[in-house]
Short mmCIF file of C-alpha atoms in Angstrom, two decimals:
data_model
loop_
_atom_site.label_atom_id
_atom_site.label_comp_id
_atom_site.label_asym_id
_atom_site.label_seq_id
_atom_site.Cartn_x
_atom_site.Cartn_y
_atom_site.Cartn_z
CA MET A 908 -22.26 3.57 15.35
CA GLN A 909 -23.09 -0.13 15.14
CA PRO A 910 -20.20 -2.49 14.37
CA ILE A 911 -19.83 -3.51 10.73
CA HIS A 912 -20.30 -7.25 10.15
CA PHE A 913 -17.09 -8.51 8.56
CA TYR A 914 -17.08 -12.00 7.04
CA ASP A 915 -13.68 -13.67 7.24
CA ILE A 916 -12.01 -17.09 6.87
CA PRO A 917 -10.43 -18.68 9.97
CA ARG A 918 -7.27 -20.73 10.15
CA ASN A 919 -7.91 -23.74 12.41
CA ARG A 920 -8.66 -24.57 16.01
CA VAL A 921 -4.97 -24.24 16.92
CA TYR A 922 -5.12 -20.60 15.78
CA GLU A 923 -8.65 -19.94 16.97
CA GLY A 924 -9.84 -16.44 16.18
CA GLU A 925 -7.05 -15.74 13.70
CA ALA A 926 -7.61 -14.73 10.09
CA TRP A 927 -6.02 -16.69 7.25
CA SER A 928 -6.74 -15.26 3.79
CA PRO A 929 -4.66 -12.38 2.37
CA ASN A 930 -7.77 -11.14 0.57
CA THR A 931 -9.72 -10.73 3.80
CA TRP A 932 -6.65 -9.30 5.51
CA LYS A 933 -6.86 -6.37 3.08
CA ILE A 934 -10.17 -5.32 4.60
CA ARG A 935 -9.27 -6.21 8.19
CA LEU A 936 -6.28 -3.88 7.83
CA THR A 937 -8.46 -1.21 6.17
CA LEU A 938 -11.07 -1.33 8.94
CA ASN A 939 -8.37 -1.13 11.60
CA TYR A 940 -6.59 1.73 9.83
CA LYS A 941 -9.85 3.66 9.54
CA GLY A 942 -10.70 2.93 13.18
CA LEU A 943 -14.16 1.60 12.29
CA PRO A 944 -15.81 -0.81 14.74
CA TYR A 945 -16.57 -4.26 13.37
CA LYS A 946 -17.30 -7.78 14.44
CA THR A 947 -15.93 -10.84 12.67
CA ILE A 948 -18.18 -13.59 11.38
CA TRP A 949 -16.09 -16.67 10.60
CA VAL A 950 -17.01 -18.69 7.50
CA GLU A 951 -15.40 -21.94 6.36
CA TYR A 952 -14.48 -22.24 2.67
CA PRO A 953 -17.26 -24.70 1.69
CA ASP A 954 -19.84 -22.37 3.25
CA ILE A 955 -18.80 -19.16 1.50
CA GLU A 956 -21.17 -19.44 -1.47
CA SER A 957 -24.23 -20.31 0.63
CA THR A 958 -23.39 -17.56 3.14
CA CYS A 959 -23.04 -14.96 0.40
CA LYS A 960 -26.37 -15.98 -1.11
CA GLU A 961 -28.02 -15.97 2.30
CA VAL A 962 -26.96 -12.40 3.12
CA GLY A 963 -27.50 -11.17 -0.45
CA ALA A 964 -23.87 -10.54 -1.44
CA GLU A 965 -23.10 -10.35 -5.15
CA PRO A 966 -20.65 -12.80 -6.76
CA THR A 967 -17.16 -11.42 -7.16
CA ASP A 968 -16.45 -13.08 -10.51
CA PHE A 969 -17.86 -15.47 -13.10
CA GLY A 970 -16.24 -18.65 -14.35
CA LEU A 971 -13.21 -18.39 -12.07
CA LEU A 972 -13.47 -22.00 -10.87
CA LYS A 973 -16.26 -23.37 -13.10
CA GLU A 974 -16.92 -21.99 -16.57
CA GLY A 975 -19.92 -19.68 -16.60
CA LYS A 976 -20.70 -20.23 -12.91
CA PRO A 977 -20.86 -17.29 -10.47
CA TYR A 978 -17.90 -17.25 -8.08
CA TYR A 979 -18.47 -16.12 -4.49
CA SER A 980 -15.61 -15.15 -2.23
CA LEU A 981 -14.76 -13.31 0.96
CA PRO A 982 -14.40 -10.70 2.24
CA ILE A 983 -17.90 -9.30 2.36
CA ILE A 984 -19.31 -6.78 4.80
CA HIS A 985 -22.81 -6.01 5.99
CA ASP A 986 -23.06 -2.49 7.33
CA PRO A 987 -26.06 -2.31 9.70
CA ASN A 988 -25.73 1.48 9.77
CA THR A 989 -26.73 1.75 6.09
CA GLY A 990 -28.05 -1.72 5.29
CA ALA A 991 -25.40 -2.12 2.57
CA ILE A 992 -23.91 -5.51 1.73
CA VAL A 993 -20.67 -5.23 -0.22
CA SER A 994 -18.42 -7.94 -1.69
CA ASN A 995 -14.90 -7.82 -3.14
CA SER A 996 -12.08 -6.12 -1.26
CA ILE A 997 -11.55 -3.19 -3.60
CA ARG A 998 -15.30 -2.42 -3.69
CA ILE A 999 -15.45 -2.61 0.09
CA ALA A 1000 -12.52 -0.19 0.40
CA ARG A 1001 -14.24 2.26 -1.95
CA TYR A 1002 -17.50 1.92 -0.02
CA LEU A 1003 -15.80 2.62 3.32
CA ASP A 1004 -14.08 5.71 1.88
CA LYS A 1005 -17.38 7.05 0.53
CA VAL A 1006 -19.64 6.30 3.50
CA TYR A 1007 -17.13 7.21 6.22
CA PRO A 1008 -15.34 10.28 4.81
CA ASP A 1009 -14.10 11.35 8.26
CA THR A 1010 -11.80 8.33 8.35
CA PRO A 1011 -8.45 8.11 6.49
CA THR A 1012 -9.01 7.70 2.74
CA VAL A 1013 -7.34 4.62 1.28
CA ILE A 1014 -8.23 5.13 -2.40
CA PRO A 1015 -8.05 8.81 -3.41
CA PRO A 1016 -10.37 9.40 -6.41
CA SER A 1017 -7.53 10.91 -8.45
CA LEU A 1018 -5.66 7.59 -8.34
CA GLU A 1019 -8.49 5.20 -9.28
CA ALA A 1020 -7.01 4.29 -12.67
CA PHE A 1021 -3.62 3.75 -11.06
CA TYR A 1022 -5.16 1.33 -8.55
CA ALA A 1023 -6.64 -0.75 -11.33
CA LEU A 1024 -3.20 -1.01 -12.97
CA PHE A 1025 -1.58 -1.79 -9.62
CA GLU A 1026 -3.92 -4.71 -8.90
CA GLU A 1027 -3.05 -6.38 -12.20
CA ALA A 1028 0.68 -5.74 -11.80
CA PHE A 1029 0.67 -6.92 -8.19
CA TRP A 1030 -1.10 -10.16 -9.10
CA GLN A 1031 1.43 -11.01 -11.79
CA THR A 1032 4.53 -9.78 -9.95
CA ILE A 1033 3.86 -10.94 -6.37
CA CYS A 1034 0.83 -13.22 -6.10
CA MET A 1035 1.56 -15.65 -8.92
CA PRO A 1036 5.13 -16.40 -7.73
CA LEU A 1037 3.87 -16.73 -4.14
CA LEU A 1038 0.96 -19.10 -4.76
CA PRO A 1039 2.98 -22.27 -5.45
CA VAL A 1040 5.16 -21.56 -2.41
CA MET A 1041 2.45 -20.66 0.09
CA MET A 1042 -0.61 -22.75 -0.82
CA PRO A 1043 0.93 -26.17 -0.07
CA VAL A 1044 2.08 -24.89 3.35
CA GLY A 1045 -1.07 -22.96 4.17
CA CYS A 1046 -3.68 -25.49 3.09
CA PRO A 1047 -3.04 -27.93 6.00
CA GLN A 1048 -3.53 -25.08 8.47
CA LEU A 1049 -7.22 -24.85 7.61
CA ASN A 1050 -9.98 -26.76 9.36
CA PRO A 1051 -10.59 -30.19 7.74
CA ARG A 1052 -13.66 -29.20 5.68
CA SER A 1053 -11.96 -26.08 4.41
CA GLU A 1054 -8.70 -27.91 3.76
CA ALA A 1055 -10.40 -30.50 1.55
CA TYR A 1056 -12.38 -27.84 -0.35
CA PHE A 1057 -9.36 -25.57 -0.77
CA ARG A 1058 -7.19 -28.40 -2.03
CA GLU A 1059 -9.76 -29.58 -4.58
CA THR A 1060 -10.58 -26.15 -5.99
CA ARG A 1061 -7.00 -24.81 -6.08
CA GLU A 1062 -5.56 -27.95 -7.62
CA GLU A 1063 -8.27 -27.74 -10.28
CA ARG A 1064 -7.54 -24.08 -11.02
CA PHE A 1065 -3.76 -23.87 -10.57
CA GLY A 1066 -2.61 -27.49 -10.83
CA PRO A 1067 -2.13 -27.32 -14.62
CA ILE A 1068 0.13 -24.28 -14.11
CA PHE A 1069 2.14 -25.31 -11.06
CA GLY A 1070 2.35 -29.09 -11.34
CA GLY A 1071 -0.77 -31.02 -10.39
CA LYS A 1072 -1.08 -31.91 -6.70
CA LEU A 1073 -0.20 -29.26 -4.12
CA GLU A 1074 2.77 -31.29 -2.90
CA ASN A 1075 4.38 -31.00 -6.34
CA TRP A 1076 4.21 -27.21 -6.56
CA ALA A 1077 7.31 -26.34 -4.50
CA PRO A 1078 8.87 -29.46 -2.95
CA ALA A 1079 11.81 -28.99 -0.58
CA GLY A 1080 15.16 -28.67 -2.29
CA PRO A 1081 16.20 -27.01 -5.57
CA ALA A 1082 12.61 -26.69 -6.85
CA ARG A 1083 11.51 -24.68 -3.82
CA GLU A 1084 14.70 -22.61 -3.91
CA GLU A 1085 13.90 -21.64 -7.50
CA ARG A 1086 10.36 -20.71 -6.50
CA TRP A 1087 11.73 -18.46 -3.76
CA LYS A 1088 14.10 -16.77 -6.18
CA ALA A 1089 11.06 -15.85 -8.29
CA VAL A 1090 9.31 -14.47 -5.20
CA GLN A 1091 12.38 -12.44 -4.26
CA ALA A 1092 12.63 -11.07 -7.81
CA GLY A 1093 8.98 -9.99 -7.60
CA PHE A 1094 9.55 -8.12 -4.34
CA ALA A 1095 12.68 -6.48 -5.77
CA LYS A 1096 10.64 -5.30 -8.76
CA MET A 1097 7.99 -3.87 -6.43
CA ALA A 1098 10.69 -2.10 -4.43
CA GLY A 1099 11.70 -0.51 -7.72
CA TRP A 1100 8.17 0.84 -8.16
CA LEU A 1101 8.48 2.59 -4.81
CA SER A 1102 11.72 4.31 -5.77
CA ALA A 1103 11.14 4.76 -9.51
CA ASP A 1104 12.13 8.45 -9.39
CA GLY A 1105 15.24 7.79 -7.33
CA GLU A 1106 13.56 8.86 -4.09
CA GLU A 1107 13.01 6.44 -1.22
CA ARG A 1108 9.50 6.50 0.22
CA PRO A 1109 7.98 4.25 2.91
CA PHE A 1110 4.59 4.03 1.20
CA PHE A 1111 3.22 4.32 -2.34
CA MET A 1112 1.88 7.82 -1.62
CA GLY A 1113 5.03 8.89 0.20
CA GLU A 1114 4.42 9.31 3.92
CA LYS A 1115 0.74 8.31 3.93
CA LEU A 1116 -0.69 4.79 3.85
CA CYS A 1117 -3.06 3.84 1.07
CA TYR A 1118 -4.85 0.72 -0.15
CA MET A 1119 -1.86 -0.39 -2.22
CA ASP A 1120 0.29 -0.53 0.91
CA LEU A 1121 -2.42 -2.42 2.80
CA ASN A 1122 -2.63 -4.86 -0.12
CA VAL A 1123 1.10 -5.57 0.20
CA VAL A 1124 0.90 -5.84 4.00
CA ALA A 1125 -2.00 -8.30 3.71
CA TRP A 1126 0.12 -10.70 1.69
CA VAL A 1127 3.20 -10.25 3.87
CA VAL A 1128 1.10 -10.87 7.00
CA PHE A 1129 -0.22 -14.02 5.33
CA ILE A 1130 3.34 -15.22 4.61
CA LYS A 1131 4.49 -14.51 8.17
CA LYS A 1132 1.54 -16.24 9.80
CA VAL A 1133 1.60 -19.31 7.57
CA LEU A 1134 5.36 -19.83 7.71
CA GLY A 1135 5.84 -18.65 11.30
CA HIS A 1136 7.76 -15.66 12.62
CA ASP A 1137 10.95 -17.69 13.22
CA ASP A 1138 10.90 -19.54 9.86
CA SER A 1139 14.06 -19.12 7.78
CA GLU A 1140 12.12 -18.28 4.61
CA TRP A 1141 10.11 -15.59 6.38
CA LEU A 1142 13.28 -14.12 7.88
CA GLN A 1143 14.67 -13.73 4.37
CA ILE A 1144 11.69 -11.60 3.30
CA ASP A 1145 12.05 -9.45 6.39
CA LYS A 1146 15.51 -8.42 5.16
CA TRP A 1147 14.98 -8.22 1.38
CA ASP A 1148 15.53 -4.90 -0.38
CA GLY A 1149 17.42 -3.34 2.48
CA GLY A 1150 14.84 -4.37 5.06
CA ARG A 1151 12.02 -2.46 3.33
CA TRP A 1152 9.37 -5.12 4.01
CA GLY A 1153 10.36 -5.51 7.63
CA ARG A 1154 9.99 -1.76 8.07
CA LEU A 1155 6.60 -1.83 6.35
CA MET A 1156 5.44 -4.52 8.78
CA GLN A 1157 6.67 -2.49 11.75
CA ALA A 1158 4.97 0.68 10.47
CA THR A 1159 1.60 -1.11 10.18
CA GLU A 1160 1.91 -3.44 13.17
CA LYS A 1161 -0.95 -1.82 15.12
CA TYR A 1162 -3.38 -2.62 12.27
CA GLN A 1163 -2.39 -6.30 12.03
CA VAL A 1164 -4.89 -7.53 14.62
#
């Protein structure tokens, strides 16, 4: 089997060869969990659209940053074994399940509708509280071209919601503490999803990993890498909800490479 070409976003030269985006981490984790060989092709933020067009990847949305304009994002994969080019993390996960059925399934067909509901709930419950906390810290870790592009596009999209310039989103002190309380409340709510019937389970499907778990891990990996493993805010998350998220990280550690 030829390695799958996996297009990802790097951090910066200090962290050379290390992934940055939680969205691409979803597929990096999926590929590692499935044991599929792949090679990473690093793409800076300003080059994503041109790269996608060059390889023939479809846009992942329309009007997300500019009204009516196609929006291109990573991850994308090019599978030389089939010739397929697939964009959008959830579509990539479905593709890998279908084309490589001898690997662990991450999205069982019987739960497709549930996954769609989960993605919406996860965005509102976890991602939206996290964005104002993480983006101002993570943006300076990108290479200069990507940093400038990321700042401009994210301030344009989220600035009206979170407070204009990145530096205003979660400044040190009471404002940031309030942001973190919202993040903690989101994680506590998600912990409730996992024990809704009164039973404790390590993963959404019980004892078996699935794409929902990998989605959560992708964001927690992003937090840990951006803040740093010895950061006080990260160490809080590691212990929230009885240490559930620390245990999840330990259980999936071998896929976080």
